């Protein structure tokens, strides 16, 4: 009996940057300039059909349709806020979905993209953490968010670009998905793809120090660091990753990062305002001392609640007092306006649908059940 050969999977070209596409075309016996042509079709024209690529010969178009595909995450649901913010739920494989948010403002339009399905870091005030973690996103799934947003916004194939800024601030810790994130950043900056300036692409991290040092070598983008506390004891509680990379080590890595940047860079420190936890004048003064001498800005983020959280947002007067102490100390400090509140699209509210492999949700659910109701780890029916 003749063996049935499995059909080889088609290569998703959204996974490849220009270098990768050159190698791909070399394997097909094609000239390297095809990479540039196809890159422009995909990312600038928003094309996913090889037949539309009219500067490729008919033969090559047919061959590409056999061996390759252009496949971005699909929109499962779109939520429109009264303030113009849009949150999309994007369907991935095996029950997983991620969220992506579009935030239009007077002078810019920002897309907030996810880097992982869920998050492994377990920050106590973040809703993504509650979902657990499934896996890293591929490059295609990261850059595919921008591709998909452009389509949904009706930007492509028009030349005008509605997305002016990208923030890697959605679900996940981007520095724990290093290679795929860096390749996607390369495409965001590539003039043949999205052509954004490096100041308009911001990576937000909880502070994975070794990865931050590697990032400095390969990508020169703006950096936001989720600090949230001015001392290790409190930060250990809010951002458990701090036990591995404490504040002094993190700030030393931040210093190395700004020193290596080609332009006069500042680091944005994010600080979520939690009522009675990290928002006193003493905390503000400690933060001021910590950041002295480091080119920095501070973004105060009003805490955005989610079901079953134990935190509350600081009252406006306390946030204002905190901000004033930093400003008086010479640090540019803004309080981030909460956007998309009516559709749960704000920082820390992105939940998606995570097929949790850490069983974190299960553990949480079990510990919240009174012990008397448990028999052999099972909840008893009442
Ligand atoms: N893992 C990365 C990026 C994702 S979080 C990081 O930690 O930076 C993006 C930002 O939203 C972070 O500053 C995060 O601390 C903040 N955030 C998380 N939960 C929040 C909440 N419930 N309210 C306000 N901000 C929150």
Short mmCIF file of C-alpha atoms and ligand atoms in Angstrom, two decimals:
data_model
loop_
_atom_site.label_atom_id
_atom_site.label_comp_id
_atom_site.label_asym_id
_atom_site.label_seq_id
_atom_site.Cartn_x
_atom_site.Cartn_y
_atom_site.Cartn_z
CA UNK A 1 0.00 0.00 0.00
CA UNK A 2 1.37 3.39 -0.93
CA UNK A 3 2.03 5.58 2.11
CA UNK A 4 -0.11 8.70 2.17
CA UNK A 5 2.19 11.68 2.59
CA UNK A 6 0.83 14.24 5.03
CA UNK A 7 0.31 17.62 3.43
CA UNK A 8 3.05 19.87 4.80
CA UNK A 9 1.73 22.85 6.75
CA UNK A 10 1.75 26.07 4.79
CA UNK A 11 4.18 28.70 5.99
CA UNK A 12 2.46 31.69 7.56
CA UNK A 13 4.33 34.64 6.06
CA UNK A 14 3.25 36.89 8.95
CA UNK A 15 5.84 34.97 10.99
CA UNK A 16 8.72 36.25 8.86
CA UNK A 17 10.60 39.53 8.91
CA UNK A 18 12.49 40.74 5.84
CA UNK A 19 15.49 38.48 6.55
CA UNK A 20 13.22 35.49 7.05
CA UNK A 21 11.33 36.23 3.84
CA UNK A 22 14.59 36.47 1.89
CA UNK A 23 15.57 33.01 3.13
CA UNK A 24 12.10 31.74 2.29
CA UNK A 25 12.31 33.03 -1.30
CA UNK A 26 15.86 31.70 -1.65
CA UNK A 27 14.50 28.22 -0.79
CA UNK A 28 11.93 28.64 -3.53
CA UNK A 29 14.72 29.58 -5.94
CA UNK A 30 13.46 33.16 -6.18
CA UNK A 31 15.34 36.48 -6.09
CA UNK A 32 15.71 38.22 -2.69
CA UNK A 33 13.85 41.38 -3.85
CA UNK A 34 10.65 39.34 -3.79
CA UNK A 35 10.88 39.60 0.01
CA UNK A 36 10.50 43.39 -0.12
CA UNK A 37 7.63 43.20 -2.60
CA UNK A 38 5.71 40.67 -0.56
CA UNK A 39 6.42 42.47 2.73
CA UNK A 40 4.82 45.62 1.31
CA UNK A 41 1.81 43.73 0.03
CA UNK A 42 1.21 42.09 3.36
CA UNK A 43 1.83 44.92 5.78
CA UNK A 44 1.25 48.11 3.80
CA UNK A 45 -1.56 46.96 1.53
CA UNK A 46 -3.07 44.55 4.05
CA UNK A 47 -3.33 41.79 1.45
CA UNK A 48 -3.84 38.14 2.40
CA UNK A 49 -4.48 36.76 -1.08
CA UNK A 50 -1.46 36.02 -3.27
CA UNK A 51 -3.57 36.61 -6.39
CA UNK A 52 -3.74 40.31 -5.47
CA UNK A 53 0.07 40.64 -5.64
CA UNK A 54 0.11 41.88 -9.19
CA UNK A 55 3.84 42.53 -9.48
CA UNK A 56 4.54 38.81 -9.00
CA UNK A 57 4.28 36.49 -11.98
CA UNK A 58 1.28 34.17 -12.26
CA UNK A 59 3.47 31.11 -11.67
CA UNK A 60 4.94 32.46 -8.44
CA UNK A 61 1.51 33.50 -7.18
CA UNK A 62 0.21 29.99 -7.69
CA UNK A 63 3.28 28.44 -6.04
CA UNK A 64 2.90 30.75 -3.01
CA UNK A 65 -0.75 29.80 -2.63
CA UNK A 66 0.39 26.17 -2.38
CA UNK A 67 3.19 26.55 0.14
CA UNK A 68 2.34 29.68 2.09
CA UNK A 69 -0.46 31.63 3.69
CA UNK A 70 -1.05 35.00 5.35
CA UNK A 71 -3.12 34.31 8.43
CA UNK A 72 -3.76 36.81 11.24
CA UNK A 73 -5.88 36.17 14.35
CA UNK A 74 -9.62 36.40 13.62
CA UNK A 75 -11.97 38.83 15.34
CA UNK A 76 -14.37 37.03 17.61
CA UNK A 77 -15.96 40.13 19.14
CA UNK A 78 -15.56 43.90 19.01
CA UNK A 79 -16.60 46.27 21.81
CA UNK A 80 -16.92 49.98 21.10
CA UNK A 81 -16.59 52.43 23.98
CA UNK A 82 -18.41 55.74 24.10
CA UNK A 83 -14.96 57.44 24.11
CA UNK A 84 -13.93 55.86 20.78
CA UNK A 85 -11.80 53.10 22.30
CA UNK A 86 -12.30 49.71 20.67
CA UNK A 87 -11.49 46.38 22.28
CA UNK A 88 -11.27 43.28 20.13
CA UNK A 89 -11.32 39.71 21.29
CA UNK A 90 -9.15 37.72 18.87
CA UNK A 91 -9.62 34.01 18.44
CA UNK A 92 -6.52 31.78 18.45
CA UNK A 93 -6.33 27.98 18.63
CA UNK A 94 -7.65 25.46 21.18
CA UNK A 95 -10.10 27.70 22.99
CA UNK A 96 -7.62 30.53 23.49
CA UNK A 97 -8.32 34.18 22.77
CA UNK A 98 -6.43 37.40 23.42
CA UNK A 99 -7.49 41.01 23.65
CA UNK A 100 -6.24 44.05 21.77
CA UNK A 101 -7.25 47.68 22.31
CA UNK A 102 -7.35 50.69 19.97
CA UNK A 103 -7.18 54.07 21.70
CA UNK A 104 -7.75 57.15 19.53
CA UNK A 105 -6.68 60.55 20.86
CA UNK A 106 -6.52 64.03 19.36
CA UNK A 107 -2.91 63.76 18.19
CA UNK A 108 -2.33 60.02 17.97
CA UNK A 109 -3.93 56.60 17.80
CA UNK A 110 -2.42 53.85 19.90
CA UNK A 111 -2.81 50.13 19.51
CA UNK A 112 -2.20 48.09 22.65
CA UNK A 113 -1.15 44.57 21.69
CA UNK A 114 -0.74 41.33 23.63
CA UNK A 115 2.40 39.19 23.68
CA UNK A 116 1.25 36.03 25.46
CA UNK A 117 -1.93 34.03 26.03
CA UNK A 118 -2.44 34.95 29.67
CA UNK A 119 0.56 35.76 31.83
CA UNK A 120 2.82 33.73 34.07
CA UNK A 121 3.81 36.54 36.42
CA UNK A 122 0.84 36.66 38.80
CA UNK A 123 0.88 40.37 39.72
CA UNK A 124 -1.71 40.64 42.48
CA UNK A 125 -3.60 43.63 41.01
CA UNK A 126 -3.89 42.45 37.39
CA UNK A 127 -6.82 40.68 35.85
CA UNK A 128 -4.73 38.92 33.19
CA UNK A 129 -2.87 37.20 36.03
CA UNK A 130 -6.13 35.69 37.25
CA UNK A 131 -6.52 33.94 33.92
CA UNK A 132 -3.30 31.94 34.26
CA UNK A 133 -0.97 31.25 31.38
CA UNK A 134 -1.15 29.13 28.26
CA UNK A 135 1.66 29.97 25.82
CA UNK A 136 3.70 32.59 24.01
CA UNK A 137 2.21 34.25 20.96
CA UNK A 138 3.98 33.61 17.66
CA UNK A 139 5.39 36.53 15.67
CA UNK A 140 2.44 36.10 13.31
CA UNK A 141 0.01 36.48 16.20
CA UNK A 142 1.76 39.61 17.51
CA UNK A 143 2.24 41.47 14.23
CA UNK A 144 -1.05 39.95 13.04
CA UNK A 145 -2.82 42.10 15.64
CA UNK A 146 -1.70 45.26 13.84
CA UNK A 147 -2.50 43.73 10.47
CA UNK A 148 -5.97 42.83 11.73
CA UNK A 149 -6.58 46.21 13.39
CA UNK A 150 -5.72 48.02 10.14
CA UNK A 151 -8.26 45.88 8.33
CA UNK A 152 -10.95 46.39 10.94
CA UNK A 153 -10.34 50.15 10.96
CA UNK A 154 -10.51 50.26 7.18
CA UNK A 155 -7.00 51.77 6.99
CA UNK A 156 -5.66 49.41 4.33
CA UNK A 157 -5.20 49.65 1.45
CA UNK A 158 -5.44 53.44 1.95
CA UNK A 159 -2.04 55.04 2.37
CA UNK A 160 -3.02 56.97 5.46
CA UNK A 161 -1.99 55.17 8.64
CA UNK A 162 -4.40 55.48 11.50
CA UNK A 163 -2.26 53.67 14.04
CA UNK A 164 0.57 56.01 15.03
CA UNK A 165 1.79 54.31 18.21
CA UNK A 166 2.09 50.75 19.40
CA UNK A 167 2.39 49.70 23.01
CA UNK A 168 3.26 46.15 24.02
CA UNK A 169 1.07 46.53 27.11
CA UNK A 170 -1.69 44.04 26.53
CA UNK A 171 -1.84 40.55 27.94
CA UNK A 172 1.47 38.92 28.86
CA UNK A 173 5.06 39.81 29.69
CA UNK A 174 6.77 40.67 26.39
CA UNK A 175 10.30 40.01 27.65
CA UNK A 176 9.36 36.42 28.47
CA UNK A 177 8.55 35.92 24.77
CA UNK A 178 11.76 37.53 23.63
CA UNK A 179 12.50 36.25 20.12
CA UNK A 180 8.96 36.53 18.77
CA UNK A 181 8.49 39.98 20.30
CA UNK A 182 11.80 41.27 18.92
CA UNK A 183 10.97 39.97 15.43
CA UNK A 184 7.55 41.64 15.61
CA UNK A 185 9.18 44.90 16.77
CA UNK A 186 11.49 44.67 13.75
CA UNK A 187 8.43 44.61 11.49
CA UNK A 188 6.82 47.53 13.34
CA UNK A 189 9.91 49.62 12.62
CA UNK A 190 10.70 48.34 9.10
CA UNK A 191 9.93 50.98 6.45
CA UNK A 192 8.75 48.22 4.13
CA UNK A 193 6.25 47.06 6.76
CA UNK A 194 4.74 49.50 9.32
CA UNK A 195 7.57 52.06 9.36
CA UNK A 196 6.94 53.40 12.86
CA UNK A 197 9.62 55.48 14.55
CA UNK A 198 11.28 53.75 17.48
CA UNK A 199 9.94 56.36 19.88
CA UNK A 200 6.42 55.37 18.93
CA UNK A 201 6.84 51.74 19.88
CA UNK A 202 6.84 51.10 23.62
CA UNK A 203 7.58 47.84 25.36
CA UNK A 204 6.19 47.54 28.87
CA UNK A 205 7.83 45.11 31.27
CA UNK A 206 7.60 44.00 34.87
CA UNK A 207 11.39 43.92 34.86
CA UNK A 208 12.96 40.73 33.52
CA UNK A 209 16.51 42.01 34.00
CA UNK A 210 18.58 39.63 31.78
CA UNK A 211 16.09 40.04 28.92
CA UNK A 212 16.18 43.82 29.35
CA UNK A 213 19.94 43.69 28.88
CA UNK A 214 19.51 41.60 25.73
CA UNK A 215 16.82 43.95 24.41
CA UNK A 216 19.25 46.83 24.58
CA UNK A 217 21.50 45.02 22.13
CA UNK A 218 18.84 44.29 19.52
CA UNK A 219 16.04 46.85 19.66
CA UNK A 220 16.06 50.53 20.41
CA UNK A 221 12.44 51.11 21.41
CA UNK A 222 10.87 53.14 24.19
CA UNK A 223 10.69 51.37 27.51
CA UNK A 224 8.01 51.41 30.19
CA UNK A 225 8.72 49.66 33.48
CA UNK A 226 5.95 48.55 35.80
CA UNK A 227 7.38 49.62 39.14
CA UNK A 228 4.30 50.11 41.38
CA UNK A 229 6.22 50.25 44.66
CA UNK A 230 9.29 52.10 45.95
CA UNK A 231 10.62 49.30 48.18
CA UNK A 232 11.29 45.60 47.77
CA UNK A 233 9.00 44.45 50.53
CA UNK A 234 5.92 45.99 48.95
CA UNK A 235 6.98 45.24 45.38
CA UNK A 236 7.53 41.56 46.26
CA UNK A 237 3.88 41.45 47.20
CA UNK A 238 2.52 43.32 44.15
CA UNK A 239 4.91 42.07 41.46
CA UNK A 240 6.24 38.66 42.60
CA UNK A 241 8.94 38.79 39.90
CA UNK A 242 10.64 41.32 42.17
CA UNK A 243 11.84 38.45 44.39
CA UNK A 244 14.02 37.37 41.48
CA UNK A 245 15.04 40.79 40.19
CA UNK A 246 14.82 43.32 43.04
CA UNK A 247 14.45 47.06 42.52
CA UNK A 248 18.16 47.96 42.68
CA UNK A 249 19.01 45.42 39.95
CA UNK A 250 16.07 46.53 37.84
CA UNK A 251 17.01 50.21 38.05
CA UNK A 252 20.64 49.40 37.21
CA UNK A 253 19.42 47.62 34.06
CA UNK A 254 17.22 50.66 33.25
CA UNK A 255 20.28 52.85 33.54
CA UNK A 256 22.20 50.60 31.11
CA UNK A 257 19.23 50.72 28.74
CA UNK A 258 18.99 54.53 28.56
CA UNK A 259 22.76 54.89 28.30
CA UNK A 260 22.76 52.65 25.22
CA UNK A 261 19.91 54.40 23.41
CA UNK A 262 20.82 56.51 20.42
CA UNK A 263 18.48 59.39 21.25
CA UNK A 264 17.96 61.20 24.50
CA UNK A 265 15.78 58.59 26.08
CA UNK A 266 13.71 58.55 29.21
CA UNK A 267 12.14 55.54 30.86
CA UNK A 268 8.50 55.65 31.79
CA UNK A 269 7.79 54.14 35.19
CA UNK A 270 4.26 52.89 35.60
CA UNK A 271 2.72 53.07 39.05
CA UNK A 272 -0.75 51.73 39.69
CA UNK A 273 -2.55 53.68 42.42
CA UNK A 274 -3.88 51.27 45.04
CA UNK A 275 -5.91 52.72 47.88
CA UNK A 276 -4.03 52.49 51.18
CA UNK A 277 -1.35 50.22 49.73
CA UNK A 278 1.26 52.24 47.80
CA UNK A 279 -0.20 55.74 47.59
CA UNK A 280 0.98 57.68 50.68
CA UNK A 281 3.17 60.82 50.58
CA UNK A 282 5.96 58.69 52.13
CA UNK A 283 5.73 56.29 49.17
CA UNK A 284 5.92 59.24 46.77
CA UNK A 285 9.02 60.61 48.50
CA UNK A 286 10.66 57.19 48.46
CA UNK A 287 9.92 56.90 44.74
CA UNK A 288 11.45 60.30 44.16
CA UNK A 289 14.66 59.26 45.92
CA UNK A 290 14.77 56.03 43.94
CA UNK A 291 14.51 57.71 40.55
CA UNK A 292 16.91 60.54 41.27
CA UNK A 293 19.49 60.82 38.51
CA UNK A 294 17.72 58.45 36.13
CA UNK A 295 16.08 60.08 33.07
CA UNK A 296 12.53 59.14 33.92
CA UNK A 297 8.87 59.99 33.69
CA UNK A 298 6.17 58.57 35.90
CA UNK A 299 2.75 57.43 34.73
CA UNK A 300 0.30 57.05 37.57
CA UNK A 301 -2.37 54.56 36.57
CA UNK A 302 -5.67 54.68 38.43
CA UNK A 303 -6.32 51.08 39.48
CA UNK A 304 -8.93 49.47 37.25
CA UNK A 305 -11.03 46.99 39.17
CA UNK A 306 -12.08 43.53 38.01
CA UNK A 307 -14.26 40.85 39.62
CA UNK A 308 -12.98 39.46 42.93
CA UNK A 309 -10.10 41.90 43.35
CA UNK A 310 -9.19 42.91 46.88
CA UNK A 311 -7.92 46.34 45.81
CA UNK A 312 -9.56 49.71 45.32
CA UNK A 313 -8.36 52.72 43.38
CA UNK A 314 -6.85 55.56 45.43
CA UNK A 315 -9.16 58.56 45.87
CA UNK A 316 -8.44 61.47 43.47
CA UNK A 317 -7.12 63.74 46.24
CA UNK A 318 -4.50 61.16 47.24
CA UNK A 319 -3.46 60.64 43.63
CA UNK A 320 -3.15 64.40 43.16
CA UNK A 321 -1.00 64.77 46.31
CA UNK A 322 1.23 61.88 45.19
CA UNK A 323 1.63 63.42 41.73
CA UNK A 324 2.46 66.84 43.19
CA UNK A 325 5.29 65.45 45.33
CA UNK A 326 6.88 63.91 42.23
CA UNK A 327 6.40 67.06 40.14
CA UNK A 328 7.88 69.22 42.91
CA UNK A 329 10.82 66.82 42.92
CA UNK A 330 11.39 67.52 39.23
CA UNK A 331 9.90 64.38 37.66
CA UNK A 332 7.41 64.70 34.83
CA UNK A 333 4.39 62.86 36.16
CA UNK A 334 1.04 62.31 34.55
CA UNK A 335 -2.02 60.52 35.76
CA UNK A 336 -3.15 58.29 32.95
CA UNK A 337 -6.67 58.90 31.84
CA UNK A 338 -8.65 55.70 31.99
CA UNK A 339 -10.00 54.83 28.56
CA UNK A 340 -12.62 52.35 27.49
CA UNK A 341 -13.90 51.95 31.04
CA UNK A 342 -17.39 51.01 29.89
CA UNK A 343 -16.01 48.05 27.92
CA UNK A 344 -13.37 46.82 30.42
CA UNK A 345 -10.59 47.80 28.04
CA UNK A 346 -8.40 49.61 30.54
CA UNK A 347 -4.94 48.59 31.81
CA UNK A 348 -5.04 45.35 33.68
CA UNK A 349 -8.54 44.44 32.59
CA UNK A 350 -7.66 42.34 29.57
CA UNK A 351 -8.75 38.81 30.23
CA UNK A 352 -9.26 37.14 26.86
CA UNK A 353 -9.98 33.44 27.09
CA UNK A 354 -7.01 31.55 28.41
CA UNK A 355 -6.88 27.81 28.49
CA UNK A 356 -4.87 27.93 31.71
CA UNK A 357 -2.02 25.44 31.87
CA UNK A 358 -0.82 26.61 35.29
CA UNK A 359 -4.08 25.49 36.91
CA UNK A 360 -3.91 28.79 38.77
CA UNK A 361 -7.62 29.40 38.51
CA UNK A 362 -8.35 25.97 39.83
CA UNK A 363 -6.04 26.46 42.82
CA UNK A 364 -7.62 29.84 43.51
CA UNK A 365 -11.12 28.43 43.31
CA UNK A 366 -10.19 25.62 45.69
CA UNK A 367 -8.59 27.82 48.30
CA UNK A 368 -11.61 30.08 48.36
CA UNK A 369 -13.93 27.17 49.19
CA UNK A 370 -14.40 26.71 52.96
CA UNK A 371 -12.49 23.60 54.03
CA UNK A 372 -15.55 22.08 55.66
CA UNK A 373 -17.14 21.91 52.23
CA UNK A 374 -14.29 19.88 50.74
CA UNK A 375 -14.05 16.14 50.68
CA UNK A 376 -10.88 14.68 49.20
CA UNK A 377 -10.25 17.83 47.17
CA UNK A 378 -13.77 17.75 45.73
CA UNK A 379 -16.41 20.24 46.61
CA UNK A 380 -19.37 18.53 48.26
CA UNK A 381 -22.81 19.15 46.88
CA UNK A 382 -25.04 20.83 49.40
N1 LIG B 1 3.66 42.54 31.68
C1 LIG B 1 3.89 43.87 31.21
C2 LIG B 1 2.84 44.42 30.27
C3 LIG B 1 1.38 44.20 30.61
S1 LIG B 1 0.61 45.13 31.85
C4 LIG B 1 4.09 44.80 32.38
O1 LIG B 1 3.93 44.36 33.52
O2 LIG B 1 4.43 45.95 32.19
C5 LIG B 1 0.44 46.79 31.31
C6 LIG B 1 0.34 47.77 32.49
O3 LIG B 1 -0.93 47.72 33.13
C7 LIG B 1 1.37 47.48 33.56
O4 LIG B 1 1.96 48.64 34.02
C8 LIG B 1 0.50 46.85 34.61
O5 LIG B 1 1.13 46.87 35.85
C9 LIG B 1 -0.74 47.69 34.53
N2 LIG B 1 -1.89 47.08 35.21
C10 LIG B 1 -2.12 45.76 35.43
N3 LIG B 1 -3.28 45.58 36.10
C11 LIG B 1 -3.81 46.80 36.30
C12 LIG B 1 -5.03 47.25 36.90
N4 LIG B 1 -5.92 46.40 37.40
N5 LIG B 1 -5.25 48.58 36.92
C13 LIG B 1 -4.36 49.44 36.38
N6 LIG B 1 -3.21 49.07 35.78
C14 LIG B 1 -2.93 47.77 35.75
#
